[in-house]
């Protein structure tokens, strides 16, 4: 079998990266609003104050999604819009925006996938310790309850966290992302555990308020790809090994506690003296059944990854390309976790601009997607349970510390006029959707 008949072809975005309206309708600043104000943090000195102004253009954007044939749309909710103080009073106006967005999507038969946390923590909570404060799991549960109480009747797919490795790794080790800290291993382990417990409490809340909804988590993954002397089994073992000091980047650090109910043993042994206290109650919460795992895949790794031949293709943002990354990401995850999988992000940043003919020609993106999707198809043909694919991104947007220079969109955004132009690849992707991938 190739792609299943009900395969969900979609695209993804995240609140801070596209919405703008940074201080409207009661929204409080997020850690990213504050981070952008610190000189030197963002490569082009930009911020998310306007971004693509999706907050005011959402109807036009959803209409475009429908025209381009999308079956699903993954977006995130900004916690500081919903609960500006981080915990406590719910801001109905903030919820209203997402409620209207959901209705608009459903009007066109586009299935909404909601990510609860895509990095824009209310700044007030950072002042209380952010992910280091164990109370954060209660605050996250409260926020989740507000969201699911509002949308549970209409939104049936939830992702608790987007790429916890990245918001802890870049935000709390390398300081290249908000909040810009450099934690030691002890603090990281604690923050990681708090994220796990927060995930568990959110799953519990979703089950209670929307029992028919599906819930999962999205991980950033860079699969090891067998090649040369490395067979699939060795690639698998290396891929899922989990040690100090790089544990935060390991998929088994994130998914093993959720799926198997325990942290990777090697890591626990290496960090015996500094591992946070983990109770049975915590582990029960963390390991509640989830319905799917989301994988964000842009790159892979070969064992000889650091010796790639001169001239190896790489993207505008400087990432090497790996045609078989989706294939092996899915195969390895299927072998280890046995859960349904969504590719919740995959895409490429290119040097896109509006040509003299008024169009945006992006042949590299078409070729990149074609190659990667062939790999995904191979995994599906191999029997892996892949349910959907979300291209990153629906439109060009704020690429975190890199600002607006990288363009990952299937739709071009002119940041001066806010005009949207579907790129050539968007029409190509439309055909992929129409043929359910048979043209790949
Ligand atoms: C993963 C993140 O989830 C998303 O926010 C980011 O823009 C893309 N990768 C591209 O770097």
CSV table of C-alpha atoms and ligand atoms in Angstrom, one decimal:
chain,number,residue,atom,x,y,z
A,1,UNK,CA,0.0,0.0,0.0
A,2,UNK,CA,1.2,3.5,-0.7
A,3,UNK,CA,-0.4,6.5,1.2
A,4,UNK,CA,-3.6,5.5,2.9
A,5,UNK,CA,-6.8,6.9,1.3
A,6,UNK,CA,-7.5,9.3,4.2
A,7,UNK,CA,-3.9,10.5,4.3
A,8,UNK,CA,-3.8,14.1,5.6
A,9,UNK,CA,-1.8,16.4,3.4
A,10,UNK,CA,-1.3,19.7,5.1
A,11,UNK,CA,0.9,22.6,6.1
A,12,UNK,CA,2.0,24.0,9.4
A,13,UNK,CA,2.7,27.3,11.1
A,14,UNK,CA,3.2,28.6,14.6
A,15,UNK,CA,1.6,31.5,16.4
A,16,UNK,CA,4.6,33.7,17.1
A,17,UNK,CA,6.0,33.2,13.6
A,18,UNK,CA,2.9,34.4,11.7
A,19,UNK,CA,0.3,36.2,13.8
A,20,UNK,CA,1.7,39.6,14.6
A,21,UNK,CA,-0.9,41.6,16.7
A,22,UNK,CA,1.6,41.2,19.5
A,23,UNK,CA,-0.3,43.4,22.0
A,24,UNK,CA,-3.8,43.3,20.7
A,25,UNK,CA,-7.0,42.2,22.4
A,26,UNK,CA,-5.4,41.6,25.8
A,27,UNK,CA,-2.4,39.5,24.8
A,28,UNK,CA,0.6,39.8,27.1
A,29,UNK,CA,4.2,39.6,25.9
A,30,UNK,CA,5.7,36.2,25.4
A,31,UNK,CA,9.3,35.4,26.1
A,32,UNK,CA,9.9,35.8,22.4
A,33,UNK,CA,8.5,39.4,22.4
A,34,UNK,CA,11.0,40.2,25.1
A,35,UNK,CA,13.9,38.3,23.6
A,36,UNK,CA,13.5,40.2,20.3
A,37,UNK,CA,14.0,43.4,22.1
A,38,UNK,CA,17.4,42.5,23.3
A,39,UNK,CA,20.0,43.9,20.9
A,40,UNK,CA,21.9,41.3,18.8
A,41,UNK,CA,19.5,38.4,19.5
A,42,UNK,CA,17.8,38.3,16.1
A,43,UNK,CA,20.0,38.3,13.0
A,44,UNK,CA,18.1,41.0,11.1
A,45,UNK,CA,17.0,42.9,14.2
A,46,UNK,CA,13.4,42.0,13.6
A,47,UNK,CA,10.6,40.9,15.8
A,48,UNK,CA,7.1,39.3,15.8
A,49,UNK,CA,5.1,42.5,16.2
A,50,UNK,CA,3.6,42.3,12.7
A,51,UNK,CA,5.1,39.1,11.2
A,52,UNK,CA,2.6,38.0,8.4
A,53,UNK,CA,-0.2,39.8,10.3
A,54,UNK,CA,-2.1,36.5,10.1
A,55,UNK,CA,-4.2,37.7,13.1
A,56,UNK,CA,-5.9,40.1,10.7
A,57,UNK,CA,-5.5,38.1,7.5
A,58,UNK,CA,-6.6,34.7,8.7
A,59,UNK,CA,-9.7,34.5,6.4
A,60,UNK,CA,-7.7,35.2,3.3
A,61,UNK,CA,-5.1,32.7,4.5
A,62,UNK,CA,-7.6,29.9,5.0
A,63,UNK,CA,-9.2,30.6,1.7
A,64,UNK,CA,-5.8,30.2,0.1
A,65,UNK,CA,-5.2,27.0,1.9
A,66,UNK,CA,-8.5,25.7,0.5
A,67,UNK,CA,-7.5,26.8,-3.0
A,68,UNK,CA,-4.3,25.0,-2.7
A,69,UNK,CA,-6.1,21.8,-1.7
A,70,UNK,CA,-4.8,21.4,1.8
A,71,UNK,CA,-6.7,18.8,3.8
A,72,UNK,CA,-5.2,19.7,7.2
A,73,UNK,CA,-3.7,22.7,8.9
A,74,UNK,CA,-1.4,22.6,11.9
A,75,UNK,CA,-1.2,25.8,13.9
A,76,UNK,CA,-0.3,26.7,17.4
A,77,UNK,CA,-2.1,28.7,20.1
A,78,UNK,CA,-0.4,31.6,21.9
A,79,UNK,CA,-0.7,31.0,25.6
A,80,UNK,CA,-0.3,34.7,26.3
A,81,UNK,CA,-3.4,35.4,24.3
A,82,UNK,CA,-5.5,32.9,26.1
A,83,UNK,CA,-4.3,33.5,29.7
A,84,UNK,CA,-2.3,36.7,29.7
A,85,UNK,CA,-1.2,36.3,33.3
A,86,UNK,CA,0.0,32.8,32.5
A,87,UNK,CA,-2.4,31.4,35.0
A,88,UNK,CA,-5.8,32.6,36.3
A,89,UNK,CA,-8.2,34.6,34.2
A,90,UNK,CA,-9.0,33.5,30.7
A,91,UNK,CA,-9.1,36.2,28.0
A,92,UNK,CA,-12.2,35.4,25.9
A,93,UNK,CA,-11.0,37.7,23.1
A,94,UNK,CA,-7.9,35.7,22.7
A,95,UNK,CA,-9.8,32.5,22.5
A,96,UNK,CA,-12.2,34.1,20.1
A,97,UNK,CA,-9.5,34.6,17.5
A,98,UNK,CA,-8.7,30.9,17.4
A,99,UNK,CA,-12.4,29.9,17.5
A,100,UNK,CA,-13.0,32.0,14.4
A,101,UNK,CA,-10.0,30.4,12.8
A,102,UNK,CA,-11.2,26.9,13.5
A,103,UNK,CA,-14.7,27.7,12.1
A,104,UNK,CA,-13.1,29.1,9.0
A,105,UNK,CA,-11.0,25.9,8.5
A,106,UNK,CA,-14.0,23.7,9.1
A,107,UNK,CA,-16.0,25.7,6.6
A,108,UNK,CA,-13.6,24.5,3.9
A,109,UNK,CA,-13.3,21.0,5.3
A,110,UNK,CA,-9.7,21.5,6.5
A,111,UNK,CA,-8.9,19.5,9.6
A,112,UNK,CA,-7.4,21.6,12.4
A,113,UNK,CA,-4.4,20.2,14.3
A,114,UNK,CA,-3.7,22.4,17.4
A,115,UNK,CA,-0.2,22.6,18.9
A,116,UNK,CA,-0.6,23.8,22.5
A,117,UNK,CA,3.0,25.0,23.0
A,118,UNK,CA,5.2,26.2,20.2
A,119,UNK,CA,7.6,28.2,22.3
A,120,UNK,CA,5.8,31.4,23.1
A,121,UNK,CA,5.6,31.2,26.9
A,122,UNK,CA,3.9,34.1,28.7
A,123,UNK,CA,6.8,36.3,29.9
A,124,UNK,CA,5.2,36.6,33.3
A,125,UNK,CA,5.8,32.9,33.8
A,126,UNK,CA,9.4,33.2,32.9
A,127,UNK,CA,9.7,35.7,35.7
A,128,UNK,CA,8.5,32.9,38.0
A,129,UNK,CA,11.2,30.5,36.8
A,130,UNK,CA,9.6,29.3,33.6
A,131,UNK,CA,10.3,25.6,32.9
A,132,UNK,CA,12.4,25.3,36.0
A,133,UNK,CA,9.5,25.9,38.3
A,134,UNK,CA,7.6,22.6,39.0
A,135,UNK,CA,4.4,24.6,39.2
A,136,UNK,CA,4.5,25.1,35.5
A,137,UNK,CA,2.8,21.8,34.8
A,138,UNK,CA,-0.2,23.1,36.7
A,139,UNK,CA,-0.2,26.3,34.8
A,140,UNK,CA,0.1,24.4,31.5
A,141,UNK,CA,-2.8,22.2,32.5
A,142,UNK,CA,-5.0,25.2,33.3
A,143,UNK,CA,-4.2,26.7,29.9
A,144,UNK,CA,-4.9,23.4,28.2
A,145,UNK,CA,-8.2,23.2,29.9
A,146,UNK,CA,-9.2,26.6,28.7
A,147,UNK,CA,-8.3,25.7,25.1
A,148,UNK,CA,-10.0,22.3,25.1
A,149,UNK,CA,-13.1,23.5,26.8
A,150,UNK,CA,-13.5,26.0,24.0
A,151,UNK,CA,-12.5,23.9,21.0
A,152,UNK,CA,-13.0,20.3,22.1
A,153,UNK,CA,-16.3,20.0,20.2
A,154,UNK,CA,-14.5,21.1,16.9
A,155,UNK,CA,-10.8,20.3,17.2
A,156,UNK,CA,-10.1,16.6,17.4
A,157,UNK,CA,-6.3,16.6,17.2
A,158,UNK,CA,-3.9,18.1,19.7
A,159,UNK,CA,-0.2,18.2,20.0
A,160,UNK,CA,1.0,19.1,23.5
A,161,UNK,CA,4.5,20.3,22.7
A,162,UNK,CA,6.5,21.2,19.7
A,163,UNK,CA,10.1,20.2,19.7
A,164,UNK,CA,10.9,20.2,23.4
A,165,UNK,CA,14.5,19.4,22.6
A,166,UNK,CA,14.8,22.7,20.7
A,167,UNK,CA,13.1,25.0,23.1
A,168,UNK,CA,15.2,23.6,25.9
A,169,UNK,CA,18.4,23.1,23.9
A,170,UNK,CA,18.5,26.4,22.0
A,171,UNK,CA,16.6,28.4,24.7
A,172,UNK,CA,18.4,27.0,27.8
A,173,UNK,CA,21.8,25.6,26.7
A,174,UNK,CA,23.1,27.6,23.7
A,175,UNK,CA,21.0,30.8,24.6
A,176,UNK,CA,20.3,31.3,20.9
A,177,UNK,CA,16.5,31.2,21.5
A,178,UNK,CA,14.3,32.7,24.1
A,179,UNK,CA,14.6,33.0,27.0
A,180,UNK,CA,18.4,33.0,26.3
A,181,UNK,CA,19.8,31.0,29.2
A,182,UNK,CA,22.7,28.6,29.7
A,183,UNK,CA,21.7,26.0,32.1
A,184,UNK,CA,23.8,23.2,33.5
A,185,UNK,CA,22.9,19.5,33.3
A,186,UNK,CA,21.1,19.5,36.6
A,187,UNK,CA,18.8,22.3,35.7
A,188,UNK,CA,18.2,20.9,32.3
A,189,UNK,CA,17.1,17.6,33.7
A,190,UNK,CA,14.7,19.3,36.0
A,191,UNK,CA,13.3,21.5,33.2
A,192,UNK,CA,12.9,18.4,31.0
A,193,UNK,CA,11.1,16.6,33.7
A,194,UNK,CA,8.7,19.5,34.2
A,195,UNK,CA,8.0,19.5,30.5
A,196,UNK,CA,7.2,15.8,30.7
A,197,UNK,CA,4.9,16.2,33.6
A,198,UNK,CA,3.2,19.1,31.9
A,199,UNK,CA,2.7,16.9,28.8
A,200,UNK,CA,1.1,14.3,31.1
A,201,UNK,CA,-1.3,16.7,32.8
A,202,UNK,CA,-2.3,18.1,29.4
A,203,UNK,CA,-3.0,14.6,28.1
A,204,UNK,CA,-5.2,13.9,31.1
A,205,UNK,CA,-7.1,17.2,30.6
A,206,UNK,CA,-7.7,16.5,26.9
A,207,UNK,CA,-9.0,13.0,27.6
A,208,UNK,CA,-11.4,14.4,30.2
A,209,UNK,CA,-12.7,17.3,28.2
A,210,UNK,CA,-12.6,15.8,24.7
A,211,UNK,CA,-12.6,12.0,25.0
A,212,UNK,CA,-12.9,11.5,21.3
A,213,UNK,CA,-9.9,13.7,20.5
A,214,UNK,CA,-6.5,12.3,19.5
A,215,UNK,CA,-3.4,13.6,21.2
A,216,UNK,CA,0.3,13.3,20.6
A,217,UNK,CA,3.6,15.2,20.9
A,218,UNK,CA,5.9,16.5,18.2
A,219,UNK,CA,9.7,15.8,18.3
A,220,UNK,CA,12.5,17.3,16.3
A,221,UNK,CA,14.3,14.4,14.8
A,222,UNK,CA,17.4,13.9,12.7
A,223,UNK,CA,17.3,10.2,11.8
A,224,UNK,CA,20.5,8.2,11.3
A,225,UNK,CA,20.4,6.9,7.8
A,226,UNK,CA,22.0,3.6,7.0
A,227,UNK,CA,24.7,3.9,4.3
A,228,UNK,CA,28.1,2.5,3.5
A,229,UNK,CA,29.2,0.3,6.4
A,230,UNK,CA,26.3,1.1,8.6
A,231,UNK,CA,23.3,-1.2,8.5
A,232,UNK,CA,19.8,-0.3,9.7
A,233,UNK,CA,20.2,-1.9,13.1
A,234,UNK,CA,23.3,0.0,13.9
A,235,UNK,CA,21.8,3.2,12.7
A,236,UNK,CA,18.8,2.5,14.9
A,237,UNK,CA,21.0,1.9,18.0
A,238,UNK,CA,23.0,5.1,17.5
A,239,UNK,CA,19.9,7.1,16.8
A,240,UNK,CA,18.2,6.2,20.1
A,241,UNK,CA,21.2,6.2,22.4
A,242,UNK,CA,20.9,8.8,25.1
A,243,UNK,CA,23.8,10.1,27.1
A,244,UNK,CA,25.0,13.1,29.0
A,245,UNK,CA,25.6,15.9,27.9
A,246,UNK,CA,23.6,15.7,24.7
A,247,UNK,CA,20.5,13.9,26.1
A,248,UNK,CA,18.2,16.8,25.5
A,249,UNK,CA,18.6,16.2,21.7
A,250,UNK,CA,17.8,12.5,21.9
A,251,UNK,CA,14.4,11.3,20.9
A,252,UNK,CA,14.5,8.5,23.4
A,253,UNK,CA,14.9,11.1,26.2
A,254,UNK,CA,11.5,12.5,25.1
A,255,UNK,CA,9.6,9.6,23.9
A,256,UNK,CA,10.7,6.7,26.1
A,257,UNK,CA,9.1,8.0,29.3
A,258,UNK,CA,5.9,8.7,27.4
A,259,UNK,CA,5.7,5.3,25.6
A,260,UNK,CA,7.6,3.0,27.9
A,261,UNK,CA,7.1,4.8,31.2
A,262,UNK,CA,10.8,5.2,32.0
A,263,UNK,CA,13.7,7.5,31.3
A,264,UNK,CA,16.6,5.9,29.3
A,265,UNK,CA,18.6,3.8,31.7
A,266,UNK,CA,22.1,5.0,30.5
A,267,UNK,CA,21.2,8.5,31.2
A,268,UNK,CA,19.7,7.8,34.6
A,269,UNK,CA,22.9,5.9,35.6
A,270,UNK,CA,25.2,8.7,34.3
A,271,UNK,CA,23.2,11.4,36.2
A,272,UNK,CA,22.4,9.5,39.3
A,273,UNK,CA,23.4,12.3,41.6
A,274,UNK,CA,21.6,15.1,39.9
A,275,UNK,CA,18.5,13.4,38.4
A,276,UNK,CA,15.4,15.2,39.7
A,277,UNK,CA,13.1,13.2,42.0
A,278,UNK,CA,10.7,11.3,39.8
A,279,UNK,CA,7.6,9.8,41.6
A,280,UNK,CA,5.5,6.9,40.5
A,281,UNK,CA,2.7,9.4,40.2
A,282,UNK,CA,4.7,11.5,37.7
A,283,UNK,CA,5.6,8.4,35.6
A,284,UNK,CA,1.9,7.4,35.5
A,285,UNK,CA,0.9,10.8,34.2
A,286,UNK,CA,3.8,11.0,31.7
A,287,UNK,CA,3.1,7.5,30.3
A,288,UNK,CA,-0.6,7.8,29.6
A,289,UNK,CA,-1.3,6.4,26.2
A,290,UNK,CA,-0.9,8.8,23.3
A,291,UNK,CA,-2.5,8.3,19.9
A,292,UNK,CA,0.4,9.4,17.6
A,293,UNK,CA,3.9,10.8,17.5
A,294,UNK,CA,4.7,13.8,15.4
A,295,UNK,CA,8.1,14.0,13.7
A,296,UNK,CA,9.6,17.2,12.4
A,297,UNK,CA,12.3,16.2,10.0
A,298,UNK,CA,14.5,18.5,7.9
A,299,UNK,CA,17.8,16.7,8.0
A,300,UNK,CA,19.3,13.3,8.7
A,301,UNK,CA,22.7,12.1,9.8
A,302,UNK,CA,25.1,9.6,8.2
A,303,UNK,CA,27.7,7.9,10.4
A,304,UNK,CA,30.3,9.7,8.3
A,305,UNK,CA,28.2,12.9,8.5
A,306,UNK,CA,31.1,15.2,9.0
A,307,UNK,CA,32.8,14.1,5.8
A,308,UNK,CA,30.1,14.8,3.3
A,309,UNK,CA,31.6,15.3,-0.2
A,310,UNK,CA,32.5,18.8,-1.2
A,311,UNK,CA,29.5,20.5,-2.9
A,312,UNK,CA,26.9,18.4,-1.1
A,313,UNK,CA,23.5,20.2,-1.7
A,314,UNK,CA,22.5,22.4,1.1
A,315,UNK,CA,19.6,24.8,1.6
A,316,UNK,CA,19.5,28.6,2.0
A,317,UNK,CA,19.7,28.3,5.7
A,318,UNK,CA,22.8,26.1,5.3
A,319,UNK,CA,21.3,22.7,6.1
A,320,UNK,CA,22.5,19.7,4.0
A,321,UNK,CA,19.8,17.7,2.3
A,322,UNK,CA,19.0,14.0,3.0
A,323,UNK,CA,16.6,12.4,0.5
A,324,UNK,CA,16.0,9.5,2.8
A,325,UNK,CA,15.4,11.4,6.0
A,326,UNK,CA,11.7,11.0,6.1
A,327,UNK,CA,11.9,7.3,5.2
A,328,UNK,CA,14.3,6.5,8.0
A,329,UNK,CA,12.7,8.8,10.5
A,330,UNK,CA,9.5,6.9,10.1
A,331,UNK,CA,11.0,3.4,9.9
A,332,UNK,CA,13.1,3.9,13.1
A,333,UNK,CA,10.2,5.4,15.0
A,334,UNK,CA,7.8,2.7,13.9
A,335,UNK,CA,10.3,0.0,15.0
A,336,UNK,CA,10.8,1.6,18.4
A,337,UNK,CA,7.4,3.1,19.4
A,338,UNK,CA,4.9,1.3,17.2
A,339,UNK,CA,2.6,4.3,17.1
A,340,UNK,CA,0.9,6.1,14.2
A,341,UNK,CA,3.1,8.8,12.9
A,342,UNK,CA,2.5,12.3,11.4
A,343,UNK,CA,5.2,14.2,9.8
A,344,UNK,CA,4.3,17.4,11.5
A,345,UNK,CA,7.0,19.5,9.7
A,346,UNK,CA,9.2,19.1,6.7
A,347,UNK,CA,10.3,21.7,4.2
A,348,UNK,CA,13.1,23.9,2.9
A,349,UNK,CA,14.2,27.5,3.0
A,350,UNK,CA,15.2,28.8,-0.4
A,351,UNK,CA,16.2,32.1,-2.0
A,352,UNK,CA,12.7,33.0,-3.0
A,353,UNK,CA,11.6,36.3,-4.4
A,354,UNK,CA,8.9,37.7,-6.7
A,355,UNK,CA,10.1,37.4,-10.3
A,356,UNK,CA,9.4,40.0,-13.0
A,357,UNK,CA,6.4,37.9,-14.1
A,358,UNK,CA,4.9,38.4,-10.6
A,359,UNK,CA,5.4,34.7,-9.7
A,360,UNK,CA,7.7,33.0,-7.3
A,361,UNK,CA,9.7,30.2,-8.9
A,362,UNK,CA,11.1,27.7,-6.5
A,363,UNK,CA,12.4,24.7,-8.4
A,364,UNK,CA,14.7,23.7,-5.6
A,365,UNK,CA,11.8,23.3,-3.2
A,366,UNK,CA,9.9,21.2,-5.7
A,367,UNK,CA,12.9,18.9,-6.2
A,368,UNK,CA,13.6,18.7,-2.4
A,369,UNK,CA,10.0,17.8,-1.5
A,370,UNK,CA,9.8,15.3,-4.4
A,371,UNK,CA,12.9,13.5,-3.1
A,372,UNK,CA,11.9,13.6,0.6
A,373,UNK,CA,8.3,12.5,-0.2
A,374,UNK,CA,9.5,9.6,-2.2
A,375,UNK,CA,11.2,8.4,0.9
A,376,UNK,CA,8.0,8.9,2.9
A,377,UNK,CA,6.2,6.8,0.3
A,378,UNK,CA,8.8,4.1,0.6
A,379,UNK,CA,8.1,3.9,4.4
A,380,UNK,CA,4.4,3.8,3.8
A,381,UNK,CA,4.9,1.0,1.3
A,382,UNK,CA,7.0,-0.8,3.8
A,383,UNK,CA,3.9,-0.9,6.1
A,384,UNK,CA,4.7,2.0,8.5
A,385,UNK,CA,1.5,3.6,9.8
A,386,UNK,CA,2.0,7.2,8.5
A,387,UNK,CA,-1.2,9.2,8.7
A,388,UNK,CA,-0.3,12.6,7.4
A,389,UNK,CA,2.3,15.1,6.3
A,390,UNK,CA,2.5,18.8,7.1
A,391,UNK,CA,4.7,21.0,5.0
A,392,UNK,CA,6.7,23.6,6.9
A,393,UNK,CA,5.4,26.1,6.3
A,394,UNK,CA,2.2,27.3,4.9
A,395,UNK,CA,3.8,30.7,4.4
A,396,UNK,CA,7.1,32.5,4.8
A,397,UNK,CA,7.5,33.7,8.4
A,398,UNK,CA,9.7,34.7,11.3
A,399,UNK,CA,12.4,32.1,11.6
A,400,UNK,CA,13.3,32.7,15.2
A,401,UNK,CA,16.8,33.9,15.7
A,402,UNK,CA,17.3,34.2,12.0
A,403,UNK,CA,14.5,36.7,11.5
A,404,UNK,CA,12.8,37.0,8.2
A,405,UNK,CA,15.6,36.0,5.8
A,406,UNK,CA,15.0,32.3,5.5
A,407,UNK,CA,11.8,31.6,3.5
A,408,UNK,CA,10.3,28.3,4.3
A,409,UNK,CA,6.8,28.9,2.9
A,410,UNK,CA,4.8,27.3,0.2
A,411,UNK,CA,3.2,30.8,0.0
A,412,UNK,CA,5.5,33.8,-0.4
A,413,UNK,CA,4.8,36.7,2.0
A,414,UNK,CA,5.9,40.2,1.0
A,415,UNK,CA,6.5,41.7,4.5
A,416,UNK,CA,6.1,45.3,3.3
A,417,UNK,CA,2.7,44.9,1.6
A,418,UNK,CA,1.6,41.7,3.3
A,419,UNK,CA,0.7,40.3,-0.1
A,420,UNK,CA,0.6,36.5,-0.3
A,421,UNK,CA,1.8,34.7,-3.5
A,422,UNK,CA,1.6,31.0,-3.8
A,423,UNK,CA,5.0,29.7,-5.1
A,424,UNK,CA,5.3,27.3,-8.0
A,425,UNK,CA,5.8,24.5,-5.5
A,426,UNK,CA,2.4,25.2,-3.9
A,427,UNK,CA,0.8,24.2,-7.2
A,428,UNK,CA,3.1,21.2,-7.5
A,429,UNK,CA,2.1,20.2,-4.0
A,430,UNK,CA,-1.6,20.6,-4.9
A,431,UNK,CA,-1.1,17.9,-7.5
A,432,UNK,CA,0.6,15.7,-5.0
A,433,UNK,CA,-2.5,16.1,-2.8
A,434,UNK,CA,-4.9,15.5,-5.7
A,435,UNK,CA,-3.2,12.3,-6.7
A,436,UNK,CA,-2.6,11.2,-3.1
A,437,UNK,CA,1.1,11.0,-3.9
A,438,UNK,CA,0.8,8.7,-6.9
A,439,UNK,CA,2.7,11.3,-9.0
A,440,UNK,CA,5.8,11.2,-6.9
B,1,LIG,C1,11.0,23.6,13.5
B,1,LIG,C2,10.2,24.6,14.3
B,1,LIG,O1,9.1,23.9,14.9
B,1,LIG,C3,9.7,25.7,13.5
B,1,LIG,O2,9.2,26.7,14.3
B,1,LIG,C4,10.8,26.3,12.6
B,1,LIG,O3,10.5,27.4,11.9
B,1,LIG,C5,11.2,25.2,11.6
B,1,LIG,N1,11.7,24.0,12.4
B,1,LIG,C6,12.3,25.6,10.7
B,1,LIG,O4,13.5,25.8,11.4
